[in-house]
Amino acid sequence: MRKIFLIVITLLTVTATYSQNKKRKPVKKKPKTVAEAGMQIGYVTSLESGGGGNFVAGLVGEFGVMKNLSIVPSFNYHFTEKVEDIKTTVIEANLDGQYYFLNQKGFKLYGLAGLNYTHVTSKVEIPAEYAEYAEAEGGSEKSSDGNIGFNIGTGIKFDFGGKIVPFSTLRFTIADGSAFGIFAGAKYAF
């Protein structure tokens, strides 16, 4: 019995010593990928219609693809005013690439470039007394148009290590009806 006990103790000691001396492979850490989603508000000025502008609200996301490069989709709704009997609805979708060229503790500066699609719908209310001139019976007529453009801009992102990440962006859209916009918002980091 004593021999069996000594053999078991010897085997346990050899096994423990062998496992401690065995080189362990370092664990590779996966690079941190950025995934954020949030909301933004802003003001967009049309550069071709005499400088009138609209307040804007929208959704924005950010998906990191490389260390300093992100893909940023956004969707915005423009709050337009009804002028006389014409109501205009403007929505836009953007797909931008953001490159972080300055990454300091607490904030990051980035440049952006990408595509813009703006869809404009106009609805004209036709009073019944003018129906004979409009070849209609009163009511309304609608027309819509889409426009593809190119975005360029810059911005700052305030990253204090929390889950809520505020940001601000200046963006110029080159299109048939070019516009300049300033946006601010916050994203939730996943």
Coordinates of N, CA, C and O in Angstrom, one line a residue:
M1 N 0.8 -1.2 0.0 CA 0.0 0.0 0.0 C 0.9 1.2 0.0 O 0.5 2.2 -0.7
R2 N 2.0 1.2 0.8 CA 2.9 2.3 0.9 C 3.5 2.6 -0.5 O 3.7 3.7 -0.9
K3 N 3.8 1.5 -1.2 CA 4.5 1.6 -2.5 C 3.5 2.3 -3.5 O 3.9 3.2 -4.3
I4 N 2.2 1.9 -3.5 CA 1.3 2.5 -4.4 C 1.1 4.0 -4.1 O 1.0 4.9 -5.0
F5 N 1.1 4.3 -2.8 CA 0.9 5.7 -2.4 C 2.1 6.5 -2.9 O 2.0 7.7 -3.4
L6 N 3.4 6.0 -2.7 CA 4.6 6.7 -3.2 C 4.6 6.9 -4.7 O 5.0 7.9 -5.3
I7 N 4.1 5.9 -5.4 CA 4.1 6.0 -6.9 C 3.1 7.0 -7.3 O 3.3 7.8 -8.2
V8 N 1.9 7.1 -6.7 CA 0.9 8.1 -7.0 C 1.4 9.5 -6.7 O 1.3 10.5 -7.6
I9 N 2.1 9.7 -5.6 CA 2.6 11.0 -5.2 C 3.7 11.4 -6.2 O 3.8 12.6 -6.7
T10 N 4.6 10.5 -6.6 CA 5.6 10.7 -7.6 C 5.1 11.1 -8.9 O 5.5 12.1 -9.6
L11 N 4.0 10.4 -9.4 CA 3.4 10.7 -10.7 C 2.7 12.1 -10.6 O 2.8 12.9 -11.6
L12 N 2.1 12.5 -9.6 CA 1.5 13.8 -9.4 C 2.5 14.9 -9.4 O 2.3 15.9 -10.0
T13 N 3.6 14.7 -8.7 CA 4.7 15.6 -8.7 C 5.3 15.9 -10.1 O 5.6 17.0 -10.5
V14 N 5.6 14.8 -10.8 CA 6.2 14.9 -12.1 C 5.2 15.6 -13.1 O 5.6 16.4 -13.9
T15 N 3.9 15.2 -13.0 CA 2.9 15.9 -13.9 C 2.8 17.4 -13.6 O 2.8 18.2 -14.5
A16 N 2.8 17.7 -12.3 CA 2.7 19.2 -12.0 C 4.0 19.9 -12.4 O 3.9 21.0 -12.9
T17 N 5.1 19.3 -12.2 CA 6.4 20.0 -12.6 C 6.4 20.1 -14.2 O 6.8 21.2 -14.7
Y18 N 6.0 19.1 -14.9 CA 6.0 19.1 -16.3 C 5.1 20.2 -16.9 O 5.4 20.9 -17.8
S19 N 3.9 20.3 -16.3 CA 2.9 21.3 -16.8 C 3.3 22.7 -16.5 O 3.0 23.6 -17.2
Q20 N 4.1 22.9 -15.4 CA 4.6 24.3 -15.1 C 5.7 24.7 -16.0 O 5.9 25.9 -16.3
N21 N 6.5 23.7 -16.4 CA 7.7 24.0 -17.3 C 7.3 24.1 -18.7 O 8.1 24.7 -19.5
K22 N 6.2 23.7 -19.1 CA 5.8 23.7 -20.5 C 5.5 25.1 -20.9 O 4.8 25.9 -20.2
K23 N 6.0 25.6 -22.1 CA 5.8 26.9 -22.6 C 4.4 27.1 -23.0 O 3.8 26.3 -23.7
R24 N 3.8 28.2 -22.5 CA 2.4 28.5 -22.9 C 2.5 29.4 -24.1 O 3.3 30.4 -24.2
K25 N 1.5 29.2 -25.0 CA 1.4 30.1 -26.2 C 0.7 31.4 -25.7 O -0.3 31.3 -25.0
P26 N 1.2 32.5 -26.2 CA 0.5 33.8 -25.8 C -0.8 33.9 -26.5 O -1.0 33.4 -27.6
V27 N -1.8 34.4 -25.8 CA -3.1 34.5 -26.3 C -3.2 35.8 -27.1 O -2.8 36.9 -26.6
K28 N -3.6 35.7 -28.4 CA -3.7 36.9 -29.2 C -5.0 37.6 -28.9 O -6.1 36.9 -29.0
K29 N -4.9 38.9 -28.7 CA -6.1 39.6 -28.5 C -6.7 40.1 -29.9 O -5.9 40.5 -30.7
K30 N -8.0 40.0 -30.0 CA -8.6 40.5 -31.2 C -8.6 42.0 -31.1 O -8.8 42.6 -30.1
P31 N -8.4 42.6 -32.3 CA -8.5 44.1 -32.3 C -9.9 44.5 -32.0 O -10.9 43.9 -32.4
K32 N -10.0 45.6 -31.2 CA -11.3 46.2 -30.8 C -12.0 46.8 -32.1 O -11.5 47.6 -32.7
T33 N -13.1 46.2 -32.4 CA -13.9 46.8 -33.5 C -14.9 47.8 -32.9 O -15.5 47.6 -31.9
V34 N -15.1 48.8 -33.7 CA -16.0 49.9 -33.2 C -17.4 49.6 -33.9 O -17.5 49.4 -35.1
A35 N -18.4 49.6 -33.0 CA -19.8 49.6 -33.5 C -20.6 50.5 -32.6 O -20.6 50.4 -31.4
E36 N -21.1 51.6 -33.3 CA -21.9 52.6 -32.5 C -23.1 52.9 -33.3 O -23.2 52.9 -34.5
A37 N -24.2 53.3 -32.6 CA -25.4 53.8 -33.2 C -26.0 54.9 -32.3 O -25.8 54.9 -31.1
G38 N -26.6 55.9 -33.0 CA -27.1 57.0 -32.2 C -28.0 57.9 -33.1 O -28.4 57.6 -34.1
M39 N -28.1 59.2 -32.6 CA -29.0 60.2 -33.2 C -28.2 61.4 -33.4 O -27.2 61.7 -32.6
Q40 N -28.6 62.3 -34.3 CA -28.0 63.5 -34.6 C -29.0 64.6 -34.9 O -30.1 64.2 -35.4
I41 N -28.7 65.8 -34.7 CA -29.5 66.9 -35.1 C -28.6 67.9 -35.8 O -27.4 67.8 -35.7
G42 N -29.2 68.8 -36.6 CA -28.3 69.7 -37.4 C -29.1 70.7 -38.1 O -30.3 70.9 -38.0
Y43 N -28.3 71.5 -38.9 CA -28.9 72.6 -39.7 C -28.2 72.5 -41.0 O -27.0 72.5 -41.1
V44 N -29.0 72.4 -42.1 CA -28.5 72.3 -43.5 C -28.9 73.5 -44.3 O -30.1 73.8 -44.3
T45 N -28.0 74.2 -44.9 CA -28.2 75.3 -45.7 C -28.0 75.0 -47.2 O -27.0 74.5 -47.5
S46 N -29.0 75.3 -48.0 CA -28.9 75.1 -49.4 C -28.0 76.3 -50.0 O -28.3 77.4 -49.7
L47 N -27.0 76.0 -50.7 CA -26.1 77.0 -51.3 C -26.6 77.6 -52.6 O -26.1 78.6 -53.1
E48 N -27.7 77.0 -53.1 CA -28.1 77.5 -54.4 C -29.5 78.1 -54.4 O -30.0 78.6 -55.4
S49 N -30.2 78.1 -53.3 CA -31.6 78.6 -53.2 C -31.6 79.9 -52.4 O -32.6 80.1 -51.6
G50 N -30.6 80.7 -52.4 CA -30.6 81.9 -51.6 C -30.2 81.7 -50.2 O -30.4 82.6 -49.4
G51 N -29.7 80.6 -49.8 CA -29.2 80.4 -48.4 C -30.2 80.0 -47.4 O -30.0 79.9 -46.2
G52 N -31.5 79.6 -47.8 CA -32.4 79.1 -46.9 C -32.0 77.7 -46.3 O -31.2 77.0 -47.0
G53 N -32.5 77.4 -45.1 CA -32.0 76.2 -44.6 C -33.1 75.5 -43.8 O -34.2 76.0 -43.6
N54 N -32.8 74.2 -43.3 CA -33.7 73.4 -42.6 C -33.1 72.8 -41.4 O -31.9 72.4 -41.5
F55 N -33.8 72.6 -40.3 CA -33.3 71.8 -39.2 C -33.5 70.4 -39.6 O -34.4 70.0 -40.4
V56 N -32.6 69.5 -39.1 CA -32.5 68.1 -39.5 C -32.4 67.3 -38.3 O -31.8 67.7 -37.3
A57 N -33.0 66.1 -38.3 CA -32.9 65.1 -37.3 C -32.7 63.8 -37.9 O -33.3 63.5 -39.0
G58 N -31.8 62.9 -37.4 CA -31.6 61.6 -38.0 C -30.9 60.6 -37.1 O -30.6 60.8 -36.0
L59 N -30.7 59.5 -37.8 CA -30.0 58.3 -37.2 C -28.7 58.2 -37.8 O -28.5 58.4 -39.0
V60 N -27.7 57.7 -37.0 CA -26.3 57.6 -37.5 C -25.7 56.3 -36.8 O -26.0 56.0 -35.7
G61 N -24.9 55.6 -37.6 CA -24.2 54.5 -37.1 C -22.7 54.6 -37.5 O -22.3 55.5 -38.3
E62 N -21.9 53.8 -36.8 CA -20.5 53.8 -37.2 C -20.0 52.3 -37.0 O -20.2 51.7 -35.9
F63 N -19.2 51.8 -38.0 CA -18.7 50.5 -38.0 C -17.2 50.6 -38.3 O -16.9 50.9 -39.5
G64 N -16.4 50.2 -37.4 CA -14.9 50.2 -37.7 C -14.5 49.1 -38.6 O -14.9 48.0 -38.4
V65 N -13.7 49.4 -39.6 CA -13.2 48.4 -40.5 C -11.7 48.2 -40.4 O -11.2 47.2 -40.8
M66 N -11.0 49.3 -40.0 CA -9.6 49.2 -39.7 C -9.3 50.1 -38.5 O -10.2 50.7 -37.9
K67 N -8.0 50.2 -38.2 CA -7.7 50.9 -36.9 C -8.2 52.4 -37.0 O -8.8 52.8 -36.0
N68 N -8.0 53.1 -38.0 CA -8.4 54.5 -38.1 C -9.5 54.8 -39.1 O -9.7 55.9 -39.5
L69 N -10.1 53.8 -39.6 CA -11.1 53.9 -40.7 C -12.5 53.3 -40.3 O -12.5 52.2 -39.8
S70 N -13.5 54.1 -40.5 CA -14.9 53.6 -40.1 C -15.8 53.9 -41.3 O -15.6 54.8 -42.1
I71 N -16.9 53.1 -41.4 CA -18.0 53.3 -42.4 C -19.1 53.9 -41.5 O -19.5 53.3 -40.5
V72 N -19.7 55.0 -42.0 CA -20.7 55.7 -41.2 C -22.0 55.9 -42.1 O -22.0 56.8 -42.9
P73 N -23.0 55.1 -41.9 CA -24.3 55.3 -42.6 C -25.1 56.3 -41.8 O -25.0 56.3 -40.5
S74 N -25.9 57.1 -42.4 CA -26.8 58.0 -41.7 C -28.1 58.2 -42.5 O -28.1 58.1 -43.8
F75 N -29.2 58.6 -41.8 CA -30.4 58.8 -42.5 C -31.0 60.1 -41.8 O -31.1 60.1 -40.6
N76 N -31.3 61.1 -42.6 CA -31.8 62.4 -42.0 C -33.1 62.8 -42.6 O -33.4 62.6 -43.8
Y77 N -34.0 63.4 -41.8 CA -35.2 64.0 -42.2 C -35.1 65.5 -42.0 O -34.7 66.0 -40.9
H78 N -35.5 66.3 -43.0 CA -35.4 67.8 -43.0 C -36.8 68.3 -42.6 O -37.8 67.9 -43.2
F79 N -36.8 69.2 -41.6 CA -38.1 69.8 -41.2 C -38.3 71.1 -42.1 O -37.7 72.1 -41.9
T80 N -39.1 70.9 -43.1 CA -39.3 72.0 -44.1 C -40.6 72.8 -43.7 O -41.5 72.2 -43.1
E81 N -40.7 74.0 -44.2 CA -41.9 74.8 -43.9 C -42.8 74.8 -45.2 O -42.3 74.7 -46.3
K82 N -44.1 74.8 -44.9 CA -45.0 74.9 -46.0 C -45.0 76.3 -46.5 O -45.2 77.3 -45.8
V83 N -44.8 76.5 -47.8 CA -44.8 77.8 -48.5 C -46.0 77.9 -49.4 O -46.2 77.1 -50.3
E84 N -46.9 78.9 -49.0 CA -48.2 79.0 -49.7 C -48.9 77.7 -49.7 O -49.2 77.2 -48.6
D85 N -49.1 77.1 -50.8 CA -49.9 75.8 -50.9 C -48.9 74.6 -51.2 O -49.4 73.6 -51.6
I86 N -47.6 74.8 -51.0 CA -46.7 73.8 -51.4 C -46.0 73.2 -50.1 O -45.4 74.0 -49.3
K87 N -46.1 71.9 -49.9 CA -45.4 71.2 -48.8 C -44.3 70.4 -49.4 O -44.5 69.6 -50.3
T88 N -43.1 70.6 -48.9 CA -42.0 69.8 -49.4 C -41.4 68.9 -48.4 O -41.3 69.3 -47.2
T89 N -41.1 67.7 -48.7 CA -40.6 66.7 -47.8 C -39.2 66.3 -48.3 O -39.0 66.0 -49.5
V90 N -38.2 66.4 -47.5 CA -36.8 66.1 -47.9 C -36.2 65.1 -46.9 O -36.2 65.2 -45.7
I91 N -35.8 64.0 -47.5 CA -35.0 62.9 -46.7 C -33.7 62.7 -47.4 O -33.6 62.8 -48.6
E92 N -32.7 62.3 -46.6 CA -31.4 62.0 -47.2 C -30.8 60.8 -46.6 O -31.0 60.5 -45.4
A93 N -30.1 60.0 -47.3 CA -29.3 58.9 -46.9 C -27.8 59.1 -47.3 O -27.6 59.6 -48.4
N94 N -26.9 58.8 -46.3 CA -25.5 59.1 -46.6 C -24.7 57.8 -46.2 O -25.1 57.1 -45.3
L95 N -23.7 57.5 -47.0 CA -22.8 56.5 -46.6 C -21.4 57.1 -46.8 O -20.9 57.3 -47.9
D96 N -20.8 57.4 -45.6 CA -19.5 58.0 -45.6 C -18.4 57.1 -45.0 O -18.7 56.3 -44.2
G97 N -17.2 57.4 -45.4 CA -16.0 56.8 -44.7 C -15.4 57.9 -43.9 O -15.2 59.0 -44.3
Q98 N -15.0 57.5 -42.6 CA -14.4 58.5 -41.7 C -13.0 58.0 -41.4 O -12.8 56.8 -41.1
Y99 N -12.0 58.9 -41.6 CA -10.6 58.5 -41.3 C -10.1 59.4 -40.1 O -10.2 60.6 -40.2
Y100 N -9.7 58.8 -39.0 CA -9.3 59.5 -37.8 C -7.8 59.8 -38.0 O -6.9 59.0 -38.0
F101 N -7.5 61.1 -38.2 CA -6.1 61.5 -38.4 C -5.5 62.1 -37.2 O -4.3 62.3 -37.1
L102 N -6.3 62.3 -36.1 CA -5.7 62.7 -34.8 C -6.5 62.0 -33.7 O -7.7 62.1 -33.6
N103 N -5.8 61.2 -32.9 CA -6.4 60.5 -31.9 C -5.7 60.8 -30.6 O -4.7 60.2 -30.2
Q104 N -6.3 61.7 -29.8 CA -5.8 62.2 -28.5 C -6.7 61.6 -27.5 O -7.8 61.2 -27.7
K105 N -6.2 61.6 -26.2 CA -7.0 61.2 -25.1 C -8.2 62.1 -24.9 O -8.0 63.3 -24.7
G106 N -9.4 61.6 -25.1 CA -10.6 62.5 -24.9 C -11.2 62.9 -26.2 O -12.4 63.2 -26.2
F107 N -10.5 63.0 -27.3 CA -11.1 63.4 -28.5 C -10.3 62.9 -29.7 O -9.2 62.6 -29.6
K108 N -11.1 62.8 -30.8 CA -10.5 62.3 -32.1 C -11.0 63.2 -33.2 O -12.2 63.6 -33.2
L109 N -10.1 63.7 -34.1 CA -10.5 64.5 -35.2 C -10.5 63.6 -36.4 O -9.7 62.7 -36.6
Y110 N -11.5 63.8 -37.3 CA -11.6 62.9 -38.5 C -12.0 63.7 -39.7 O -12.5 64.8 -39.6
G111 N -11.7 63.2 -40.8 CA -12.1 63.7 -42.1 C -13.1 62.7 -42.7 O -13.0 61.5 -42.4
L112 N -14.0 63.1 -43.5 CA -15.0 62.2 -44.1 C -15.2 62.5 -45.6 O -15.0 63.6 -46.1
A113 N -15.5 61.4 -46.3 CA -15.9 61.5 -47.7 C -16.9 60.4 -48.0 O -16.8 59.3 -47.4
G114 N -17.8 60.6 -48.8 CA -18.8 59.6 -49.1 C -19.9 60.0 -50.1 O -19.8 61.0 -50.7
L115 N -20.9 59.2 -50.1 CA -22.0 59.4 -51.0 C -23.3 59.9 -50.3 O -23.5 59.5 -49.2
N116 N -24.1 60.7 -51.0 CA -25.3 61.2 -50.5 C -26.4 60.9 -51.5 O -26.2 61.1 -52.7
Y117 N -27.6 60.5 -51.0 CA -28.8 60.4 -51.8 C -29.9 61.3 -51.1 O -30.2 61.0 -50.0
T118 N -30.4 62.3 -51.8 CA -31.4 63.2 -51.3 C -32.7 63.0 -52.2 O -32.6 63.0 -53.4
H119 N -33.8 62.7 -51.5 CA -35.1 62.6 -52.1 C -36.0 63.7 -51.7 O -36.2 63.9 -50.5
V120 N -36.6 64.4 -52.7 CA -37.4 65.6 -52.4 C -38.8 65.3 -53.0 O -38.9 64.9 -54.2
T121 N -39.8 65.4 -52.2 CA -41.2 65.3 -52.7 C -41.9 66.6 -52.4 O -41.9 67.1 -51.3
S122 N -42.6 67.1 -53.4 CA -43.4 68.3 -53.3 C -44.9 68.0 -53.5 O -45.2 67.3 -54.5
K123 N -45.7 68.5 -52.7 CA -47.1 68.3 -52.8 C -47.8 69.7 -52.8 O -47.6 70.5 -51.9
V124 N -48.5 69.9 -53.9 CA -49.2 71.2 -54.1 C -50.7 71.0 -53.8 O -51.4 70.2 -54.5
E125 N -51.2 71.8 -52.9 CA -52.7 71.8 -52.6 C -53.3 72.7 -53.6 O -53.0 73.9 -53.7
I126 N -54.3 72.2 -54.4 CA -55.0 73.0 -55.4 C -56.4 73.3 -54.9 O -57.2 72.4 -54.8
P127 N -56.7 74.6 -54.6 CA -58.0 74.9 -54.2 C -59.0 74.7 -55.3 O -58.7 74.8 -56.5
A128 N -60.3 74.4 -54.9 CA -61.3 74.1 -55.9 C -61.5 75.2 -56.9 O -61.8 75.0 -58.1
E129 N -61.4 76.5 -56.4 CA -61.7 77.6 -57.3 C -60.6 77.8 -58.4 O -60.9 78.5 -59.4
Y130 N -59.5 77.1 -58.3 CA -58.4 77.2 -59.3 C -58.3 75.9 -60.1 O -57.4 75.7 -60.9
A131 N -59.3 75.0 -59.9 CA -59.2 73.7 -60.6 C -59.2 73.8 -62.1 O -58.5 73.0 -62.8
E132 N -60.0 74.8 -62.6 CA -60.0 74.9 -64.1 C -58.7 75.2 -64.7 O -58.3 74.8 -65.8
Y133 N -57.8 76.0 -64.0 CA -56.5 76.3 -64.5 C -55.5 75.2 -64.4 O -54.5 75.1 -65.1
A134 N -55.7 74.3 -63.4 CA -54.7 73.3 -63.1 C -55.2 72.0 -63.8 O -54.5 70.9 -63.6
E135 N -56.3 72.0 -64.5 CA -56.9 70.8 -65.2 C -57.1 69.7 -64.1 O -56.7 68.5 -64.3
A136 N -57.5 70.1 -63.0 CA -57.8 69.1 -61.9 C -59.1 69.5 -61.2 O -59.7 70.5 -61.5
E137 N -59.6 68.7 -60.3 CA -60.8 68.9 -59.6 C -60.5 69.4 -58.2 O -61.3 69.1 -57.3
G138 N -59.5 70.1 -57.9 CA -59.1 70.4 -56.6 C -58.3 69.3 -56.0 O -58.0 68.3 -56.6
G139 N -58.0 69.4 -54.7 CA -57.2 68.3 -54.1 C -55.7 68.7 -54.2 O -55.3 69.8 -53.8
S140 N -54.9 67.7 -54.6 CA -53.4 68.0 -54.6 C -52.7 67.2 -55.8 O -53.3 66.3 -56.3
E141 N -51.5 67.7 -56.1 CA -50.7 67.0 -57.1 C -49.3 66.9 -56.4 O -48.9 67.7 -55.7
K142 N -48.7 65.7 -56.7 CA -47.4 65.4 -56.1 C -46.3 65.3 -57.2 O -46.6 64.8 -58.3
S143 N -45.1 65.7 -56.9 CA -44.0 65.3 -57.8 C -42.8 65.0 -56.8 O -42.7 65.5 -55.7
S144 N -41.9 64.2 -57.3 CA -40.7 63.8 -56.5 C -39.5 63.7 -57.4 O -39.6 63.4 -58.6
D145 N -38.3 63.8 -56.8 CA -37.1 63.7 -57.5 C -36.0 63.3 -56.6 O -36.0 63.6 -55.4
G146 N -35.1 62.5 -57.1 CA -33.9 62.0 -56.3 C -32.7 62.6 -56.9 O -32.6 62.9 -58.1
N147 N -31.7 62.7 -56.0 CA -30.4 63.3 -56.4 C -29.2 62.6 -55.7 O -29.3 62.5 -54.5
I148 N -28.2 62.3 -56.5 CA -27.0 61.6 -55.9 C -25.9 62.7 -55.8 O -25.7 63.4 -56.8
G149 N -25.2 62.7 -54.7 CA -24.2 63.7 -54.5 C -23.0 63.1 -53.8 O -22.9 61.9 -53.5
F150 N -22.0 63.9 -53.5 CA -20.7 63.5 -52.9 C -20.5 64.4 -51.6 O -20.7 65.6 -51.7
N151 N -20.2 63.7 -50.5 CA -20.0 64.4 -49.2 C -18.5 64.5 -49.0 O -17.7 63.6 -49.2
I152 N -18.1 65.7 -48.4 CA -16.8 65.9 -47.9 C -16.9 66.7 -46.6 O -17.9 67.4 -46.4
G153 N -16.1 66.4 -45.6 CA -16.2 67.2 -44.4 C -15.2 66.8 -43.3 O -14.2 66.1 -43.6
T154 N -15.4 67.3 -42.1 CA -14.6 67.0 -41.0 C -15.4 67.0 -39.7 O -16.5 67.5 -39.7
G155 N -14.8 66.5 -38.7 CA -15.6 66.5 -37.4 C -14.7 66.1 -36.2 O -13.5 65.8 -36.4
I156 N -15.3 66.1 -35.1 CA -14.6 65.8 -33.8 C -15.5 64.8 -33.0 O -16.7 65.0 -33.0
K157 N -14.9 63.9 -32.4 CA -15.6 62.9 -31.6 C -15.0 62.9 -30.2 O -13.8 62.9 -30.1
F158 N -15.8 63.1 -29.2 CA -15.4 63.2 -27.8 C -15.5 61.8 -27.2 O -16.6 61.3 -26.9
D159 N -14.3 61.2 -26.9 CA -14.3 59.8 -26.4 C -13.7 59.8 -25.0 O -12.5 59.8 -24.9
F160 N -14.5 59.8 -24.0 CA -14.0 59.8 -22.6 C -14.0 58.4 -22.0 O -13.9 58.3 -20.8
G161 N -14.2 57.4 -22.8 CA -14.1 56.0 -22.3 C -15.4 55.4 -21.9 O -15.5 54.3 -21.5
G162 N -16.5 56.2 -22.0 CA -17.8 55.7 -21.6 C -18.5 55.1 -22.8 O -18.0 55.0 -23.9
K163 N -19.8 54.7 -22.6 CA -20.6 54.1 -23.7 C -21.2 55.2 -24.5 O -21.6 54.9 -25.7
I164 N -21.4 56.4 -24.0 CA -22.0 57.5 -24.8 C -20.9 58.3 -25.4 O -20.0 58.8 -24.7
V165 N -20.9 58.5 -26.7 CA -19.9 59.2 -27.4 C -20.5 60.4 -28.2 O -21.1 60.2 -29.2
P166 N -20.3 61.6 -27.7 CA -20.8 62.8 -28.4 C -19.9 63.1 -29.6 O -18.7 62.8 -29.6
F167 N -20.4 63.8 -30.6 CA -19.7 64.1 -31.8 C -20.3 65.4 -32.4 O -21.4 65.8 -32.2
S168 N -19.5 66.0 -33.3 CA -19.9 67.1 -34.1 C -19.3 67.0 -35.5 O -18.1 66.7 -35.6
T169 N -20.1 67.4 -36.5 CA -19.6 67.2 -37.9 C -19.9 68.4 -38.7 O -21.0 68.9 -38.6
L170 N -19.0 68.9 -39.6 CA -19.3 69.8 -40.6 C -19.2 69.1 -42.0 O -18.2 68.4 -42.2
R171 N -20.2 69.2 -42.8 CA -20.3 68.5 -44.0 C -20.8 69.3 -45.2 O -21.7 70.1 -45.1
F172 N -20.1 69.2 -46.3 CA -20.4 69.9 -47.6 C -20.9 68.8 -48.6 O -20.1 67.9 -48.8
T173 N -22.1 69.0 -49.1 CA -22.6 68.0 -50.1 C -22.5 68.6 -51.5 O -23.2 69.7 -51.7
I174 N -21.8 68.0 -52.4 CA -21.7 68.5 -53.8 C -22.7 67.7 -54.6 O -22.6 66.5 -54.7
A175 N -23.7 68.4 -55.1 CA -24.8 67.7 -55.9 C -25.5 68.8 -56.7 O -25.1 70.0 -56.7
D176 N -26.5 68.4 -57.3 CA -27.4 69.3 -58.0 C -28.3 70.0 -57.0 O -29.4 69.5 -56.7
G177 N -27.8 71.0 -56.4 CA -28.4 71.6 -55.2 C -27.5 71.4 -54.0 O -27.9 70.9 -53.0
S178 N -26.2 71.8 -54.1 CA -25.2 71.7 -53.1 C -25.7 72.3 -51.8 O -26.4 73.3 -51.8
A179 N -25.2 71.7 -50.7 CA -25.6 72.2 -49.3 C -24.4 72.0 -48.4 O -23.5 71.3 -48.5
F180 N -24.5 72.9 -47.3 CA -23.6 72.8 -46.2 C -24.3 72.5 -44.9 O -25.4 73.1 -44.7
G181 N -23.8 71.6 -44.1 CA -24.5 71.2 -42.9 C -23.6 71.1 -41.7 O -22.4 70.8 -41.8
I182 N -24.2 71.5 -40.5 CA -23.5 71.3 -39.3 C -24.4 70.4 -38.4 O -25.6 70.6 -38.3
F183 N -23.7 69.3 -37.8 CA -24.5 68.3 -37.1 C -23.8 68.1 -35.7 O -22.6 68.2 -35.6
A184 N -24.6 67.7 -34.8 CA -24.2 67.3 -33.4 C -25.0 66.2 -33.0 O -26.2 66.1 -33.3
G185 N -24.4 65.3 -32.2 CA -25.2 64.2 -31.7 C -24.4 63.3 -30.8 O -23.3 63.7 -30.3
A186 N -25.0 62.2 -30.5 CA -24.3 61.2 -29.6 C -24.6 59.8 -30.1 O -25.7 59.5 -30.6
K187 N -23.6 58.9 -29.9 CA -23.7 57.5 -30.3 C -23.5 56.7 -29.1 O -22.7 57.0 -28.2
Y188 N -24.1 55.5 -29.1 CA -23.9 54.5 -28.1 C -22.9 53.5 -28.6 O -23.1 52.9 -29.6
A189 N -21.8 53.3 -27.9 CA -20.8 52.3 -28.3 C -21.1 50.9 -27.7 O -21.3 50.7 -26.5
F190 N -21.2 50.0 -28.6 CA -21.4 48.6 -28.3 C -20.2 47.8 -27.9 O -19.1 48.1 -28.4

